Coordinates of C-alpha atoms in Angstrom, one line a residue:
M1 CA 65.4 326.8 102.9
K2 CA 68.1 326.3 105.5
K3 CA 67.2 329.6 107.1
L4 CA 63.5 328.6 107.1
L5 CA 64.2 325.3 108.9
K6 CA 66.1 327.0 111.6
D7 CA 63.7 330.0 112.0
N8 CA 61.8 330.4 115.2
K9 CA 58.5 330.7 113.3
T10 CA 58.9 327.2 111.9
F11 CA 59.4 325.8 115.4
E12 CA 56.4 327.7 116.7
V13 CA 54.1 326.5 113.9
I14 CA 55.2 322.9 114.2
F15 CA 54.6 323.0 118.0
I16 CA 51.3 324.7 118.0
A17 CA 49.9 322.9 115.0
G18 CA 51.2 319.6 116.4
I19 CA 49.6 319.9 119.8
L20 CA 46.3 321.2 118.4
L21 CA 46.2 318.3 115.9
L22 CA 47.0 315.7 118.5
F23 CA 44.3 317.1 120.8
S24 CA 41.8 317.0 117.9
V25 CA 42.7 313.4 117.2
W26 CA 42.3 312.6 120.9
I27 CA 38.9 314.1 121.0
G28 CA 38.0 312.2 117.8
Y29 CA 39.0 308.9 119.3
I30 CA 36.8 309.5 122.3
C31 CA 33.8 310.5 120.2
V32 CA 34.2 307.3 118.1
E33 CA 35.1 304.9 120.9
G34 CA 32.7 306.3 123.5
T35 CA 32.9 305.8 127.3
D36 CA 35.2 302.8 127.0
S37 CA 37.8 304.7 125.0
R38 CA 41.4 304.1 126.0
Q39 CA 42.0 307.8 125.5
F40 CA 40.6 308.4 129.0
E41 CA 43.9 306.8 130.3
T42 CA 45.3 310.3 129.8
F43 CA 43.8 310.8 133.3
F44 CA 44.7 308.9 136.5
F45 CA 42.8 305.5 136.6
S46 CA 40.8 306.7 133.6
T47 CA 38.9 309.2 135.8
R48 CA 38.0 306.5 138.4
D49 CA 39.7 308.7 141.0
F50 CA 38.2 312.0 139.8
L51 CA 39.5 315.2 141.4
A52 CA 40.9 313.1 144.3
D53 CA 43.8 315.5 145.0
A54 CA 41.2 318.3 145.6
T55 CA 38.6 316.3 147.5
N56 CA 41.0 314.3 149.7
V57 CA 43.0 317.3 150.7
T58 CA 39.8 319.2 151.5
G59 CA 38.8 316.3 153.7
Y60 CA 42.2 316.1 155.5
S61 CA 42.2 319.9 156.1
S62 CA 38.6 320.3 157.3
Q63 CA 39.3 319.5 161.0
K64 CA 42.4 321.9 161.0
D65 CA 44.6 319.1 162.2
V66 CA 45.9 317.9 158.8
Y67 CA 49.4 316.7 159.9
H68 CA 48.0 314.2 162.3
N69 CA 45.0 313.2 160.3
T70 CA 44.9 309.4 159.5
M71 CA 41.5 309.3 157.9
Y72 CA 41.3 307.4 154.6
T73 CA 45.1 307.5 154.0
G74 CA 48.2 307.5 156.3
L75 CA 50.3 310.4 157.4
G76 CA 52.5 310.0 154.3
E77 CA 49.8 311.7 152.3
K78 CA 49.9 314.8 154.6
A79 CA 53.4 315.9 153.8
Y80 CA 53.1 319.3 152.1
P81 CA 53.5 322.9 153.3
P82 CA 50.3 324.3 154.9
L83 CA 49.3 326.9 152.2
S84 CA 47.5 324.3 150.0
Y85 CA 45.8 322.9 153.2
L86 CA 44.7 326.4 154.2
I87 CA 43.0 326.9 150.8
S88 CA 41.5 323.5 150.9
Y89 CA 40.1 324.2 154.3
L90 CA 38.1 327.1 152.8
F91 CA 36.6 324.7 150.3
S92 CA 35.5 322.5 153.2
R93 CA 33.4 325.3 154.5
T94 CA 31.0 324.8 151.5
V95 CA 30.3 321.2 152.5
D96 CA 28.6 319.4 155.5
M97 CA 31.7 317.4 156.4
T98 CA 30.1 315.2 159.0
P99 CA 29.2 312.2 156.8
Y100 CA 32.6 312.3 155.2
W101 CA 34.3 312.2 158.5
Q102 CA 32.1 309.3 159.6
N103 CA 32.9 307.3 156.5
S104 CA 36.6 308.4 156.5
Y105 CA 36.2 308.8 152.7
F106 CA 36.3 312.0 150.7
V107 CA 36.7 311.0 147.0
N108 CA 33.0 311.3 146.2
M109 CA 32.9 314.9 147.4
Y110 CA 32.8 316.1 143.8
Q111 CA 29.1 315.0 143.8
N112 CA 28.3 317.8 146.2
T113 CA 27.0 320.7 144.1
H114 CA 28.0 323.4 146.6
F115 CA 31.6 322.2 146.6
M116 CA 31.7 321.8 142.8
I117 CA 30.3 325.3 142.1
I118 CA 33.0 327.0 144.2
Y119 CA 35.7 324.6 142.9
M120 CA 34.7 325.3 139.3
I121 CA 34.9 329.1 139.9
F122 CA 38.3 328.5 141.4
L123 CA 39.4 326.4 138.5
I124 CA 38.2 328.8 135.9
A125 CA 40.0 331.7 137.6
T126 CA 43.1 329.5 137.7
M127 CA 43.0 328.7 134.0
V128 CA 42.4 332.3 133.1
I129 CA 45.5 333.4 135.1
L130 CA 47.5 330.5 133.6
Y131 CA 46.5 331.6 130.1
Q132 CA 47.4 335.2 130.7
T133 CA 50.7 334.2 132.3
L134 CA 51.6 332.0 129.3
C135 CA 50.8 334.9 127.0
R136 CA 53.1 337.2 128.9
C137 CA 55.9 334.7 128.9
K138 CA 55.6 333.8 125.2
E139 CA 57.1 336.3 122.8
G140 CA 55.8 337.1 119.3
S141 CA 52.5 338.2 117.8
E142 CA 49.3 338.2 119.8
V143 CA 48.0 335.3 117.7
I144 CA 51.1 333.2 118.3
R145 CA 51.1 333.9 122.0
S146 CA 47.4 333.0 122.3
L147 CA 47.7 329.8 120.3
A148 CA 50.8 328.7 122.2
A149 CA 48.9 329.3 125.5
F150 CA 45.9 327.3 124.2
A151 CA 48.2 324.5 123.1
V152 CA 49.8 324.2 126.5
I153 CA 46.4 324.2 128.3
L154 CA 45.0 321.5 126.0
S155 CA 48.1 319.3 126.5
A156 CA 48.2 316.0 128.3
P157 CA 50.0 317.1 131.5
L158 CA 47.6 320.1 131.9
M159 CA 44.5 318.0 131.4
Y160 CA 45.9 315.4 133.8
S161 CA 46.6 318.0 136.5
V162 CA 43.1 319.5 136.1
E163 CA 41.5 316.1 136.5
R164 CA 43.7 315.5 139.6
G165 CA 42.6 318.8 141.1
N166 CA 46.3 319.3 142.1
F167 CA 47.9 322.6 143.2
I168 CA 50.7 321.9 140.7
I169 CA 49.0 324.2 138.3
H170 CA 49.3 327.1 140.7
T171 CA 52.9 326.1 141.3
L172 CA 53.5 326.3 137.5
I173 CA 52.0 329.8 137.4
C174 CA 54.3 331.0 140.1
T175 CA 57.3 329.3 138.5
L176 CA 56.5 330.9 135.2
V177 CA 56.3 334.4 136.8
Y178 CA 59.5 333.9 138.8
L179 CA 61.6 332.7 135.8
R180 CA 60.2 335.5 133.6
Y181 CA 60.8 338.4 135.9
Y182 CA 63.4 337.5 138.6
D183 CA 66.1 339.5 136.8
D184 CA 63.8 342.2 135.4
K185 CA 64.9 345.8 135.6
I186 CA 61.5 347.0 136.9
V187 CA 61.5 346.7 140.7
W188 CA 57.8 345.7 141.2
K189 CA 58.1 342.9 138.6
R190 CA 61.2 341.6 140.3
E191 CA 59.6 341.6 143.7
L192 CA 56.5 339.8 142.3
A193 CA 58.8 337.2 140.9
L194 CA 60.5 336.7 144.2
M195 CA 57.1 336.5 145.9
C196 CA 56.0 333.9 143.4
L197 CA 59.1 331.7 144.1
A198 CA 58.2 331.7 147.8
I199 CA 54.5 330.9 147.0
A200 CA 55.6 328.1 144.6
T201 CA 57.8 326.6 147.4
S202 CA 54.9 327.0 149.8
F203 CA 52.8 324.7 147.6
K204 CA 55.3 322.0 146.7
M205 CA 58.8 322.8 148.3
T206 CA 60.8 321.4 145.3
P207 CA 60.7 324.8 143.4
A208 CA 63.0 326.1 146.1
V209 CA 65.7 324.6 143.8
L210 CA 65.0 327.4 141.4
G211 CA 66.5 329.8 143.9
I212 CA 69.9 328.7 142.5
F213 CA 69.5 331.2 139.7
L214 CA 69.7 334.0 142.3
I215 CA 72.8 332.3 143.7
Y216 CA 74.4 332.1 140.2
D217 CA 73.8 335.9 139.8
K218 CA 74.9 336.7 143.4
K219 CA 71.6 338.4 144.1
W220 CA 71.9 338.2 147.9
K221 CA 69.4 340.9 148.6
E222 CA 66.8 339.2 146.5
I223 CA 67.5 335.9 148.3
A224 CA 66.8 337.7 151.6
H225 CA 63.5 338.9 150.2
V226 CA 62.6 335.4 149.2
I227 CA 63.3 334.2 152.7
V228 CA 61.0 336.9 154.1
Y229 CA 58.2 336.0 151.6
G230 CA 58.8 332.3 152.5
I231 CA 58.2 333.0 156.1
I232 CA 54.9 334.8 155.2
F233 CA 53.6 332.2 152.8
G234 CA 55.3 329.0 154.0
L235 CA 55.4 329.3 157.8
L236 CA 52.7 331.6 159.0
P237 CA 49.9 329.3 157.6
F238 CA 51.1 326.7 160.2
L239 CA 49.5 328.9 162.9
F240 CA 46.1 328.3 161.4
F241 CA 46.3 324.6 162.2
K242 CA 46.3 322.8 165.5
G243 CA 49.8 322.5 166.9
G244 CA 51.0 325.6 165.1
F245 CA 54.8 325.7 164.3
A246 CA 55.2 322.3 166.0
N247 CA 53.7 320.9 162.8
I248 CA 56.9 321.8 160.9
A249 CA 58.8 318.8 162.4
T250 CA 55.7 316.6 161.8
M251 CA 55.5 317.7 158.2
F252 CA 59.1 316.5 157.6
Q253 CA 58.4 313.2 159.3
N254 CA 55.4 312.8 157.0
M255 CA 57.5 313.6 154.0
K256 CA 59.8 310.8 154.9
L257 CA 56.8 308.5 155.1
N258 CA 55.7 309.7 151.8
L259 CA 59.0 309.0 150.1
D260 CA 59.0 305.5 151.7
A261 CA 55.5 304.8 150.5
Y262 CA 56.1 305.6 146.8
N263 CA 58.4 303.6 144.6
S264 CA 60.8 305.4 142.2
S265 CA 59.5 303.0 139.5
E266 CA 56.5 305.4 139.2
G267 CA 56.1 308.9 137.8
C268 CA 58.9 310.9 136.2
T269 CA 62.0 309.4 137.7
L270 CA 64.8 308.1 135.4
Y271 CA 64.2 304.6 136.7
A272 CA 60.5 304.8 135.8
S273 CA 61.4 306.1 132.4
F274 CA 63.8 303.3 131.6
L275 CA 61.3 300.7 132.9
N276 CA 58.8 302.1 130.5
M277 CA 61.2 301.5 127.7
G278 CA 61.3 297.8 128.5
L279 CA 64.4 297.6 130.8
S280 CA 64.3 294.8 133.4
G281 CA 64.1 296.2 136.9
S282 CA 65.5 295.0 140.2
E283 CA 66.5 296.5 143.5
A284 CA 70.1 296.8 142.4
V285 CA 69.1 298.5 139.2
Q286 CA 66.9 300.9 141.1
T287 CA 69.7 301.8 143.5
A288 CA 72.1 302.3 140.6
F289 CA 69.6 304.7 138.9
K290 CA 69.2 306.6 142.1
Y291 CA 72.9 307.4 142.3
I292 CA 73.1 308.0 138.5
T293 CA 70.3 310.5 138.9
Y294 CA 72.2 312.3 141.7
V295 CA 75.3 312.5 139.7
I296 CA 73.4 313.9 136.7
C297 CA 71.6 316.4 138.8
L298 CA 74.9 317.6 140.4
F299 CA 76.5 317.9 136.9
F300 CA 73.5 320.0 135.7
V301 CA 73.7 322.3 138.8
I302 CA 77.4 322.9 138.2
T303 CA 77.2 323.4 134.5
A304 CA 73.9 325.3 134.1
P305 CA 75.5 328.8 134.5
M306 CA 78.0 328.0 131.7
L307 CA 75.2 327.4 129.1
K308 CA 74.5 330.2 126.7
G309 CA 70.8 329.9 126.1
K310 CA 68.3 330.9 128.8
W311 CA 66.1 327.9 127.9
Q312 CA 69.1 325.6 128.2
R313 CA 69.9 326.9 131.7
W314 CA 66.3 326.7 132.8
L315 CA 65.9 323.2 131.3
S316 CA 69.0 321.9 133.2
I317 CA 67.7 323.0 136.6
L318 CA 64.0 322.1 135.9
L319 CA 65.2 318.6 135.0
V320 CA 66.8 318.4 138.4
L321 CA 63.6 319.5 140.0
L322 CA 61.8 316.8 138.0
I323 CA 64.0 313.7 138.3
A324 CA 65.8 314.2 141.6
P325 CA 62.9 313.4 144.0
S326 CA 62.3 309.7 144.4
H327 CA 58.6 310.6 144.4
S328 CA 57.9 312.6 141.2
G329 CA 54.4 312.3 140.0
Q330 CA 53.3 312.5 136.4
Y331 CA 51.9 316.0 136.9
C332 CA 55.4 317.1 137.7
I333 CA 56.0 317.2 133.9
L334 CA 54.5 320.7 134.2
Y335 CA 57.8 321.9 135.6
L336 CA 59.3 321.7 132.1
I337 CA 56.8 324.2 130.6
P338 CA 58.8 327.4 131.4
A339 CA 61.8 325.9 129.6
M340 CA 59.6 324.9 126.7
I341 CA 58.2 328.4 126.4
S342 CA 61.6 329.9 126.6
F343 CA 62.8 327.4 123.9
L344 CA 60.0 328.6 121.6
N345 CA 61.1 332.2 122.2
E346 CA 64.5 331.6 120.6
K347 CA 65.0 333.7 117.4
E348 CA 66.9 330.9 115.7
H349 CA 67.5 327.2 116.4
A350 CA 70.1 324.7 115.5
Y351 CA 69.1 321.6 113.5
A352 CA 69.9 319.4 116.6
E353 CA 67.2 321.3 118.5
Y354 CA 64.5 319.5 116.5
I355 CA 65.2 316.7 119.0
I356 CA 64.1 319.0 121.8
L357 CA 61.0 320.1 119.8
I358 CA 60.0 316.5 119.2
A359 CA 60.5 315.7 122.9
F360 CA 58.3 318.6 123.9
L361 CA 55.6 317.5 121.5
L362 CA 55.7 313.9 122.9
I363 CA 55.5 315.3 126.4
M364 CA 52.4 317.3 125.6
N365 CA 50.7 314.7 123.5
P366 CA 47.4 313.3 125.0
L367 CA 47.1 310.2 122.7
Q368 CA 47.1 306.8 124.5
G369 CA 47.7 303.2 123.5
G370 CA 49.9 301.5 120.9
A371 CA 53.2 303.2 120.2
W372 CA 52.2 306.2 122.3
T373 CA 52.6 304.0 125.4
K374 CA 56.4 304.1 124.7
L375 CA 56.6 307.4 123.0
N376 CA 55.3 309.5 125.9
Y377 CA 56.8 311.7 128.7
H378 CA 59.0 308.8 129.9
F379 CA 60.7 308.6 126.5
S380 CA 60.9 312.4 126.3
I381 CA 62.6 312.7 129.7
I382 CA 65.3 310.3 128.6
I383 CA 65.9 312.4 125.4
L384 CA 66.0 315.7 127.3
V385 CA 68.4 314.4 129.9
I386 CA 70.8 312.8 127.3
Y387 CA 70.6 316.0 125.1
M388 CA 71.4 318.3 128.1
L389 CA 74.2 315.9 129.3
V390 CA 75.9 316.1 125.9
L391 CA 75.3 319.9 125.6
S392 CA 76.7 320.5 129.1
A393 CA 79.7 318.3 128.5
V394 CA 80.5 320.1 125.2
T395 CA 80.1 323.5 126.9
V396 CA 82.4 322.5 129.8
F397 CA 85.0 321.3 127.2
Q398 CA 84.8 324.6 125.4
V399 CA 85.1 326.7 128.5
I400 CA 88.2 324.7 129.7
R401 CA 89.8 325.0 126.2
A402 CA 89.1 328.8 126.1
K403 CA 90.6 329.3 129.5
T404 CA 93.6 327.1 128.6
A405 CA 94.2 329.1 125.5
G406 CA 93.9 332.3 127.4
N407 CA 96.4 331.2 130.0
L408 CA 98.9 330.2 127.3
R409 CA 98.6 333.6 125.6
T410 CA 99.1 335.3 129.0
A411 CA 102.2 333.2 129.6
E412 CA 103.6 334.2 126.3

């Protein structure tokens, strides 16, 4: 019985069955409650801002001057690398943009059938690639790999990101490929992984943190390759827009405006998580959480290479990527999926790791309302951070004790 409880298959079955069951209940609630169902709160503004990240960015990009575009929203919303804007510009070619420019309003662009046909083809291709990538990253039988991929795709953060129309899904695909193959023995797979890290960074920038795994392993040649790929995918697209490379400085200025515009009480920050649990907030508490977050992230960066399990090392750094930015939207939860897949690949688990399994189930759960308002991704982030803090501290203690014992034996 003890062996069964710690077996990888038990964890896989609980995760897959749990997510599929929760998704079925979610669908059931919507069918019973109809259009006013609270379950639509899984999506931003209960879908009242449908596909806005896709339609707005298409509008901003359509005049090829995105970093100076003040239509509809301020410059703080034009703060990302140019690759996503370049792709969005191509979508704008399917639409007569004149009335949208005149109204300075793009959110209702989804009503244009030409745009939606092309966007749906793009989305379907994206989901097929994501499914195949998840299957490649998940170990086990073909059935288990397929069911695990479906469970992820039907989860709350994936559905939320699809409804947003956000390039975070493409960032996730690239992150999965990078972490799966960056240390592979086959050269072309390793190069593909390095290219994917550069592309992920060209979409969102924050995945650049994952390059630290190359630093841990002293892969200096691979780091040089990532820099070259970064120039291709991250810098050359600037030339497509008015102003060219001069937009690099403007982008960073817009990033500062973006950080100033969004409060850390929103999204996936530690401060937002504790507020969700009922903690009273204030400017002083917010500042305290900011520095606490920085200390935690620094600790994770230092201790990650000491951890034994691959999923543990990945989770430490992916948590940094999630909680360190003061503006970390709900869709950023997707960054934890590579660590989750790696966790499910473990051949055997400790009893304490049921805590991690529960946290992942809560993160992926689409149900809204009641107790689920508290037991959601906010609660899970707290659990994961505390667990990794304890695990990292214990690991550091063990490393220090082992080195001390070794020095004593050498002295004798």
